[in-house]
Amino acid sequence: MRPTPRRALAATVLALAATAALSLPAPPSEAAAAPEAVCTPTQAVANGGFESGAASWTASSASLITTRTGQSAHGGTGYAWLGGTGSTHTDTVTQSVTVPSGCARATLSFWLHIDTAETTSSTAYDKLTAKIGSTTLATYSNLDKNTGYTRKSFDVSAFAGQTVTLALTGTEDSSLRTNFVLDDIALDTEDVTTPPADGTRTPIAPSYTVSLSSDTTGTVWTGHQSATFTNASATPLGEVYLRLWDNYHGTCSAPPITVTGVTGGTAGALSVSCTALPITLATPLAQGQSATIGFDLGISVPSGADRFGHDGAFSFIGNALPVLAVKDAAGWHLDPYTNNGESFYSLAADFRVTLDHPSGLLVPATGTSADTPGSSGRTVTTATATQVRDFAWAAGPFSKISGTSAAGTPVNVYSVTGISSSSAQSMLTTARTAVDAHASRFGAYPYGELDAVIDNNFWFGGMEYPGFVLDLVSTTALTHEIGHQWWYGIVGDDEYTSPWLDESFTDYATDLALGKTGANCWNSVSWASSAEKITNSMAYWDTHSSRYSTVVYGYGKCALHDLRRLIGDTAMAKLLKDYATSHWYGVSTTAEFKAAAQAATTTDLTSFWTTHRIEG
């Protein structure tokens, strides 16, 4: 995903980092060994959606928990409305919660909307503070005003086994109101403590078969999906997890992605804010054995020009198909969705996706597509893709132009209403040039055709999927998203744990494709703290989101430019080409890249990694 100046506004919305350091309590003394607690994944906040009024909550005023007009709920009808008076006062809602013990992770989350009459862009006059026990998790203010709701989440695992008070407090000064609106508060626990006996990533070689039919608008899709996979680990595989990523965009009571009628296993309870669905297999799989699960699938695309959303008549459907989570020595990777970057981690898979839709809608998609007539004014688009990590598509009355790159890659540009023909043609030229430029450096483009969907209303700039990108009219952004076909698509990584492995490498590749050398860019580096590193995970960047783009994109690509200058242009070009080849359709880690870089030069790189804060 490529941040743009347009995203700076979104960064204000998303960069709701805690202004007070998170200080979690020390563990109790180990005076006596206690029996090990057993984790029972649960949701510990009662009436978190306020649908039962003030039940389970204590409020400083009876009017705070409400269904009245003036604001709206994130889900259902009830919500908590703090502030909004424009006079000096304090509002508080609290609940005593017991954080279950024995679980690997406990996550507190809530959805927050802020609007304000304050006009300042620099002073936090009105504030909302979130606390658990005596620990301040975050403070927001009138400076964090946003359109709609944004989800906030915090790791509160250190409070396991304790009963503590969850407190949300809004304060206003003497003038100009600020509304702090809260909904769907949850404290979820999960158990991800049992790793396989080895570090093998599993399940491998997924093959997904999908058949979906849309409504007349292309915003509602229903049908069936199956997944066949193999256990690569020496440890028997008794369960798998499906990632229902786009449930982030809804609520657990009304999720936009629904899975029902599971065959080949038994579905458990949704976790991680309803983005992870465990399925216990009918029979555990030994190493090398395969199985198939199937399920009915429903997709409801919400409003909004998002990577999963619709901008009027145009729907963008990224990360909507459930994919298998990855298990390795660390256990199941069930990280939360992040809107600040990406959380996605999946192994290369094959997809055959059949999309039945009204003929008036064009449906660009991952892979190579073919259209056949359907019934009653409908068209069936069948898309096939091999060795891809995900599948995305769009639907709408797009304008389409096509061409072929000099190296022979078919390129299609789909534009929403309002994109001029000259802008579309410019993006086609950019795409044709970019795909060949990246291929010449890292290896031939393997995904058949390349589809670019253009909408200047995308708040996020651009977003990458295999063979399919969403973008603004921007030469730099589109070159970047196409670069992701190699750095994330072909050379995979755990995007939540190591976002630099796709974003820094892609921004570096973008510079090379556009003839930029990154001269002296490291000279402008200024670290915010000793904890800030290029290789930090999204867990860090979600609480320091105003720094994410600067460090991961900016400092990351500058570090790679510095590495190129240190070992030489020829050695760096060979390093990246060979590294891509050796990790083709595989997974990259920071340790592997550092080892490959060291092997490419006689210069000791130890001090280079330290100076550039590249750890792992």
Short mmCIF file of N, CA and C in Angstrom, two decimals, residues 118-238:
data_model
loop_
_atom_site.label_atom_id
_atom_site.label_comp_id
_atom_site.label_asym_id
_atom_site.label_seq_id
_atom_site.Cartn_x
_atom_site.Cartn_y
_atom_site.Cartn_z
N GLU A 118 -13.87 22.78 17.33
CA GLU A 118 -12.58 23.44 17.48
C GLU A 118 -11.97 23.66 16.09
N THR A 119 -11.31 24.78 15.92
CA THR A 119 -10.73 25.10 14.61
C THR A 119 -9.21 24.98 14.59
N THR A 120 -8.61 24.76 15.75
CA THR A 120 -7.16 24.68 15.83
C THR A 120 -6.63 23.43 15.13
N SER A 121 -5.44 23.51 14.62
CA SER A 121 -4.76 22.33 14.07
C SER A 121 -3.55 21.96 14.91
N SER A 122 -3.42 22.57 16.08
CA SER A 122 -2.22 22.33 16.89
C SER A 122 -2.46 22.12 18.38
N THR A 123 -3.62 22.51 18.90
CA THR A 123 -3.84 22.45 20.34
C THR A 123 -4.93 21.46 20.70
N ALA A 124 -4.62 20.56 21.63
CA ALA A 124 -5.60 19.58 22.11
C ALA A 124 -6.37 20.18 23.27
N TYR A 125 -7.50 20.80 22.95
CA TYR A 125 -8.32 21.41 23.99
C TYR A 125 -9.20 20.39 24.71
N ASP A 126 -9.79 19.49 23.95
CA ASP A 126 -10.73 18.51 24.49
C ASP A 126 -10.13 17.13 24.31
N LYS A 127 -10.27 16.26 25.31
CA LYS A 127 -9.55 14.99 25.27
C LYS A 127 -10.42 13.81 25.70
N LEU A 128 -10.08 12.65 25.15
CA LEU A 128 -10.66 11.38 25.58
C LEU A 128 -9.51 10.48 25.99
N THR A 129 -9.59 9.93 27.20
CA THR A 129 -8.55 9.05 27.72
C THR A 129 -9.11 7.65 27.93
N ALA A 130 -8.37 6.64 27.44
CA ALA A 130 -8.73 5.24 27.65
C ALA A 130 -7.76 4.64 28.65
N LYS A 131 -8.31 4.06 29.72
CA LYS A 131 -7.47 3.46 30.75
C LYS A 131 -7.96 2.07 31.08
N ILE A 132 -7.04 1.21 31.48
CA ILE A 132 -7.39 -0.07 32.07
C ILE A 132 -6.61 -0.17 33.37
N GLY A 133 -7.33 -0.35 34.46
CA GLY A 133 -6.68 -0.24 35.77
C GLY A 133 -6.11 1.15 35.91
N SER A 134 -4.84 1.23 36.32
CA SER A 134 -4.18 2.54 36.46
C SER A 134 -3.37 2.91 35.23
N THR A 135 -3.44 2.08 34.19
CA THR A 135 -2.62 2.29 32.99
C THR A 135 -3.39 3.07 31.93
N THR A 136 -2.82 4.16 31.47
CA THR A 136 -3.39 4.91 30.35
C THR A 136 -2.96 4.24 29.05
N LEU A 137 -3.93 3.79 28.30
CA LEU A 137 -3.65 3.14 27.02
C LEU A 137 -3.48 4.15 25.90
N ALA A 138 -4.29 5.19 25.88
CA ALA A 138 -4.22 6.18 24.81
C ALA A 138 -4.99 7.42 25.22
N THR A 139 -4.60 8.54 24.63
CA THR A 139 -5.34 9.79 24.78
C THR A 139 -5.58 10.36 23.39
N TYR A 140 -6.83 10.69 23.10
CA TYR A 140 -7.21 11.29 21.83
C TYR A 140 -7.75 12.69 22.11
N SER A 141 -7.85 13.49 21.07
CA SER A 141 -8.29 14.88 21.28
C SER A 141 -9.03 15.40 20.07
N ASN A 142 -9.41 16.67 20.14
CA ASN A 142 -10.06 17.31 19.00
C ASN A 142 -9.18 17.29 17.75
N LEU A 143 -7.87 17.11 17.91
CA LEU A 143 -6.97 17.04 16.76
C LEU A 143 -7.13 15.74 15.98
N ASP A 144 -7.77 14.75 16.60
CA ASP A 144 -7.94 13.44 15.97
C ASP A 144 -9.32 13.28 15.34
N LYS A 145 -9.97 14.37 15.02
CA LYS A 145 -11.30 14.30 14.42
C LYS A 145 -11.26 13.43 13.17
N ASN A 146 -12.35 12.72 12.91
CA ASN A 146 -12.38 11.80 11.78
C ASN A 146 -13.79 11.66 11.24
N THR A 147 -13.86 11.17 10.02
CA THR A 147 -15.14 10.88 9.39
C THR A 147 -15.47 9.42 9.64
N GLY A 148 -16.61 9.13 10.21
CA GLY A 148 -16.94 7.74 10.51
C GLY A 148 -16.19 7.26 11.74
N TYR A 149 -16.18 5.95 11.90
CA TYR A 149 -15.54 5.32 13.05
C TYR A 149 -14.18 4.75 12.66
N THR A 150 -13.27 4.71 13.64
CA THR A 150 -11.98 4.04 13.48
C THR A 150 -11.79 3.09 14.65
N ARG A 151 -11.30 1.89 14.35
CA ARG A 151 -11.09 0.89 15.41
C ARG A 151 -9.75 1.11 16.08
N LYS A 152 -9.75 1.06 17.42
CA LYS A 152 -8.54 1.15 18.23
C LYS A 152 -8.35 -0.18 18.95
N SER A 153 -7.12 -0.65 19.04
CA SER A 153 -6.90 -1.90 19.75
C SER A 153 -5.60 -1.84 20.52
N PHE A 154 -5.57 -2.58 21.64
CA PHE A 154 -4.43 -2.56 22.55
C PHE A 154 -4.21 -3.97 23.11
N ASP A 155 -2.94 -4.35 23.20
CA ASP A 155 -2.59 -5.62 23.83
C ASP A 155 -2.61 -5.42 25.34
N VAL A 156 -3.52 -6.12 26.02
CA VAL A 156 -3.63 -6.02 27.48
C VAL A 156 -3.36 -7.37 28.14
N SER A 157 -2.52 -8.16 27.47
CA SER A 157 -2.23 -9.51 27.97
C SER A 157 -1.61 -9.49 29.37
N ALA A 158 -0.91 -8.40 29.72
CA ALA A 158 -0.25 -8.33 31.02
C ALA A 158 -1.24 -8.30 32.18
N PHE A 159 -2.52 -8.06 31.90
CA PHE A 159 -3.53 -8.01 32.95
C PHE A 159 -4.24 -9.35 33.14
N ALA A 160 -3.73 -10.40 32.50
CA ALA A 160 -4.36 -11.72 32.59
C ALA A 160 -4.54 -12.14 34.05
N GLY A 161 -5.73 -12.62 34.37
CA GLY A 161 -6.04 -13.07 35.72
C GLY A 161 -6.45 -11.98 36.67
N GLN A 162 -6.48 -10.74 36.21
CA GLN A 162 -6.83 -9.62 37.08
C GLN A 162 -8.22 -9.09 36.77
N THR A 163 -8.86 -8.54 37.79
CA THR A 163 -10.09 -7.80 37.61
C THR A 163 -9.75 -6.33 37.72
N VAL A 164 -9.99 -5.61 36.65
CA VAL A 164 -9.59 -4.20 36.57
C VAL A 164 -10.75 -3.37 36.03
N THR A 165 -10.63 -2.08 36.17
CA THR A 165 -11.66 -1.17 35.67
C THR A 165 -11.25 -0.60 34.32
N LEU A 166 -12.12 -0.78 33.36
CA LEU A 166 -11.97 -0.14 32.06
C LEU A 166 -12.67 1.22 32.15
N ALA A 167 -11.93 2.29 31.86
CA ALA A 167 -12.50 3.63 32.00
C ALA A 167 -12.23 4.45 30.75
N LEU A 168 -13.27 5.11 30.26
CA LEU A 168 -13.18 6.01 29.12
C LEU A 168 -13.68 7.37 29.59
N THR A 169 -12.81 8.37 29.54
CA THR A 169 -13.11 9.66 30.14
C THR A 169 -12.93 10.77 29.12
N GLY A 170 -13.98 11.57 28.92
CA GLY A 170 -13.92 12.71 28.02
C GLY A 170 -13.93 14.00 28.80
N THR A 171 -13.05 14.92 28.44
CA THR A 171 -13.01 16.23 29.09
C THR A 171 -13.08 17.33 28.03
N GLU A 172 -13.84 18.37 28.33
CA GLU A 172 -13.93 19.53 27.46
C GLU A 172 -13.55 20.79 28.22
N ASP A 173 -13.00 21.77 27.47
CA ASP A 173 -12.71 23.05 28.10
C ASP A 173 -13.94 23.96 28.00
N SER A 174 -13.76 25.23 28.16
CA SER A 174 -14.90 26.13 28.37
C SER A 174 -15.65 26.51 27.11
N SER A 175 -15.14 26.15 25.92
CA SER A 175 -15.84 26.56 24.71
C SER A 175 -15.58 25.58 23.58
N LEU A 176 -16.43 25.65 22.56
CA LEU A 176 -16.31 24.86 21.33
C LEU A 176 -16.29 23.35 21.63
N ARG A 177 -17.42 22.73 21.34
CA ARG A 177 -17.64 21.34 21.70
C ARG A 177 -16.77 20.37 20.89
N THR A 178 -16.50 19.21 21.49
CA THR A 178 -15.95 18.05 20.78
C THR A 178 -16.75 16.83 21.20
N ASN A 179 -17.23 16.05 20.23
CA ASN A 179 -17.98 14.83 20.50
C ASN A 179 -17.05 13.62 20.40
N PHE A 180 -17.02 12.81 21.46
CA PHE A 180 -16.30 11.55 21.45
C PHE A 180 -17.35 10.44 21.51
N VAL A 181 -17.48 9.68 20.42
CA VAL A 181 -18.54 8.68 20.31
C VAL A 181 -17.91 7.29 20.24
N LEU A 182 -18.33 6.41 21.14
CA LEU A 182 -17.72 5.08 21.30
C LEU A 182 -18.76 3.99 21.10
N ASP A 183 -18.31 2.87 20.53
CA ASP A 183 -19.22 1.75 20.32
C ASP A 183 -18.42 0.46 20.17
N ASP A 184 -19.12 -0.66 20.32
CA ASP A 184 -18.58 -2.00 20.09
C ASP A 184 -17.24 -2.20 20.80
N ILE A 185 -17.27 -2.03 22.11
CA ILE A 185 -16.08 -2.22 22.95
C ILE A 185 -15.95 -3.70 23.28
N ALA A 186 -14.75 -4.25 23.14
CA ALA A 186 -14.56 -5.69 23.35
C ALA A 186 -13.20 -5.93 23.99
N LEU A 187 -13.12 -7.02 24.74
CA LEU A 187 -11.84 -7.50 25.27
C LEU A 187 -11.78 -8.99 24.95
N ASP A 188 -11.06 -9.30 23.87
CA ASP A 188 -11.01 -10.66 23.35
C ASP A 188 -9.74 -11.36 23.81
N THR A 189 -9.88 -12.63 24.16
CA THR A 189 -8.71 -13.45 24.47
C THR A 189 -8.64 -14.60 23.49
N GLU A 190 -7.43 -15.07 23.25
CA GLU A 190 -7.24 -16.20 22.34
C GLU A 190 -6.02 -16.99 22.78
N ASP A 191 -5.99 -18.25 22.39
CA ASP A 191 -4.90 -19.14 22.74
C ASP A 191 -4.15 -19.51 21.48
N VAL A 192 -2.93 -19.01 21.36
CA VAL A 192 -2.10 -19.35 20.20
C VAL A 192 -0.74 -19.85 20.70
N THR A 193 -0.77 -20.61 21.80
CA THR A 193 0.47 -20.98 22.47
C THR A 193 1.03 -22.32 22.03
N THR A 194 0.31 -23.09 21.25
CA THR A 194 0.79 -24.43 20.92
C THR A 194 1.38 -24.46 19.53
N PRO A 195 2.72 -24.41 19.42
CA PRO A 195 3.34 -24.44 18.09
C PRO A 195 3.53 -25.86 17.60
N PRO A 196 3.74 -26.02 16.30
CA PRO A 196 4.10 -27.34 15.82
C PRO A 196 5.49 -27.72 16.31
N ALA A 197 5.86 -28.96 16.14
CA ALA A 197 7.14 -29.45 16.65
C ALA A 197 8.31 -28.90 15.84
N ASP A 198 8.05 -28.36 14.68
CA ASP A 198 9.12 -27.80 13.87
C ASP A 198 8.67 -26.44 13.32
N GLY A 199 9.58 -25.78 12.62
CA GLY A 199 9.28 -24.45 12.11
C GLY A 199 8.69 -24.45 10.72
N THR A 200 8.27 -25.59 10.22
CA THR A 200 7.71 -25.67 8.87
C THR A 200 6.42 -24.88 8.77
N ARG A 201 6.30 -24.09 7.72
CA ARG A 201 5.04 -23.37 7.50
C ARG A 201 4.02 -24.35 6.92
N THR A 202 2.83 -24.28 7.49
CA THR A 202 1.77 -25.18 7.06
C THR A 202 0.44 -24.51 7.31
N PRO A 203 -0.66 -24.87 6.64
CA PRO A 203 -0.76 -25.83 5.54
C PRO A 203 -0.25 -25.23 4.23
N ILE A 204 0.28 -26.10 3.36
CA ILE A 204 0.87 -25.64 2.12
C ILE A 204 0.00 -25.99 0.92
N ALA A 205 0.38 -25.43 -0.22
CA ALA A 205 -0.25 -25.68 -1.52
C ALA A 205 -1.77 -25.57 -1.48
N PRO A 206 -2.31 -24.48 -0.92
CA PRO A 206 -3.77 -24.34 -0.94
C PRO A 206 -4.28 -24.20 -2.37
N SER A 207 -5.44 -24.78 -2.59
CA SER A 207 -6.14 -24.62 -3.88
C SER A 207 -7.58 -24.23 -3.57
N TYR A 208 -7.97 -23.04 -4.02
CA TYR A 208 -9.29 -22.51 -3.70
C TYR A 208 -10.17 -22.54 -4.95
N THR A 209 -11.37 -23.05 -4.78
CA THR A 209 -12.38 -23.02 -5.83
C THR A 209 -13.57 -22.24 -5.32
N VAL A 210 -13.96 -21.20 -6.08
CA VAL A 210 -14.98 -20.27 -5.60
C VAL A 210 -16.01 -20.04 -6.69
N SER A 211 -17.27 -20.05 -6.32
CA SER A 211 -18.36 -19.72 -7.24
C SER A 211 -19.30 -18.76 -6.54
N LEU A 212 -19.39 -17.53 -7.07
CA LEU A 212 -20.20 -16.49 -6.44
C LEU A 212 -21.11 -15.83 -7.46
N SER A 213 -22.25 -15.37 -6.97
CA SER A 213 -23.20 -14.64 -7.82
C SER A 213 -23.53 -13.32 -7.12
N SER A 214 -23.59 -12.23 -7.89
CA SER A 214 -23.82 -10.92 -7.30
C SER A 214 -25.26 -10.48 -7.46
N ASP A 215 -25.62 -9.47 -6.66
CA ASP A 215 -26.90 -8.80 -6.86
C ASP A 215 -26.76 -7.85 -8.06
N THR A 216 -27.77 -7.04 -8.29
CA THR A 216 -27.75 -6.17 -9.48
C THR A 216 -26.70 -5.07 -9.40
N THR A 217 -26.23 -4.76 -8.19
CA THR A 217 -25.27 -3.66 -8.02
C THR A 217 -23.83 -4.12 -7.91
N GLY A 218 -23.61 -5.40 -7.68
CA GLY A 218 -22.25 -5.90 -7.48
C GLY A 218 -21.73 -5.67 -6.08
N THR A 219 -22.61 -5.33 -5.13
CA THR A 219 -22.17 -5.11 -3.75
C THR A 219 -22.47 -6.28 -2.83
N VAL A 220 -23.31 -7.20 -3.26
CA VAL A 220 -23.63 -8.39 -2.45
C VAL A 220 -23.33 -9.62 -3.29
N TRP A 221 -22.53 -10.53 -2.73
CA TRP A 221 -22.11 -11.75 -3.43
C TRP A 221 -22.37 -12.94 -2.53
N THR A 222 -22.94 -13.99 -3.09
CA THR A 222 -23.21 -15.20 -2.33
C THR A 222 -22.82 -16.42 -3.16
N GLY A 223 -22.44 -17.48 -2.47
CA GLY A 223 -22.08 -18.70 -3.18
C GLY A 223 -21.31 -19.65 -2.30
N HIS A 224 -20.33 -20.32 -2.90
CA HIS A 224 -19.64 -21.41 -2.21
C HIS A 224 -18.14 -21.31 -2.48
N GLN A 225 -17.36 -21.74 -1.48
CA GLN A 225 -15.90 -21.79 -1.61
C GLN A 225 -15.40 -23.08 -1.00
N SER A 226 -14.38 -23.66 -1.61
CA SER A 226 -13.71 -24.81 -1.02
C SER A 226 -12.21 -24.57 -1.02
N ALA A 227 -11.52 -25.23 -0.11
CA ALA A 227 -10.06 -25.09 0.00
C ALA A 227 -9.46 -26.47 0.23
N THR A 228 -8.54 -26.85 -0.63
CA THR A 228 -7.79 -28.10 -0.49
C THR A 228 -6.36 -27.74 -0.10
N PHE A 229 -5.78 -28.46 0.83
CA PHE A 229 -4.46 -28.10 1.36
C PHE A 229 -3.76 -29.34 1.89
N THR A 230 -2.46 -29.20 2.17
CA THR A 230 -1.62 -30.30 2.63
C THR A 230 -0.87 -29.89 3.89
N ASN A 231 -0.73 -30.80 4.83
CA ASN A 231 0.06 -30.53 6.02
C ASN A 231 1.53 -30.81 5.73
N ALA A 232 2.36 -29.78 5.83
CA ALA A 232 3.80 -29.94 5.58
C ALA A 232 4.58 -30.25 6.84
N SER A 233 3.97 -30.06 8.00
CA SER A 233 4.67 -30.20 9.27
C SER A 233 4.71 -31.66 9.74
N ALA A 234 5.76 -31.99 10.50
CA ALA A 234 5.83 -33.33 11.10
C ALA A 234 4.81 -33.49 12.21
N THR A 235 4.26 -32.38 12.70
CA THR A 235 3.22 -32.43 13.72
C THR A 235 1.86 -32.56 13.05
N PRO A 236 1.04 -33.53 13.49
CA PRO A 236 -0.30 -33.67 12.90
C PRO A 236 -1.08 -32.36 12.96
N LEU A 237 -1.85 -32.11 11.91
CA LEU A 237 -2.63 -30.88 11.80
C LEU A 237 -4.09 -31.22 12.07
N GLY A 238 -4.59 -30.79 13.22
CA GLY A 238 -5.96 -31.12 13.60
C GLY A 238 -6.96 -30.02 13.34
#
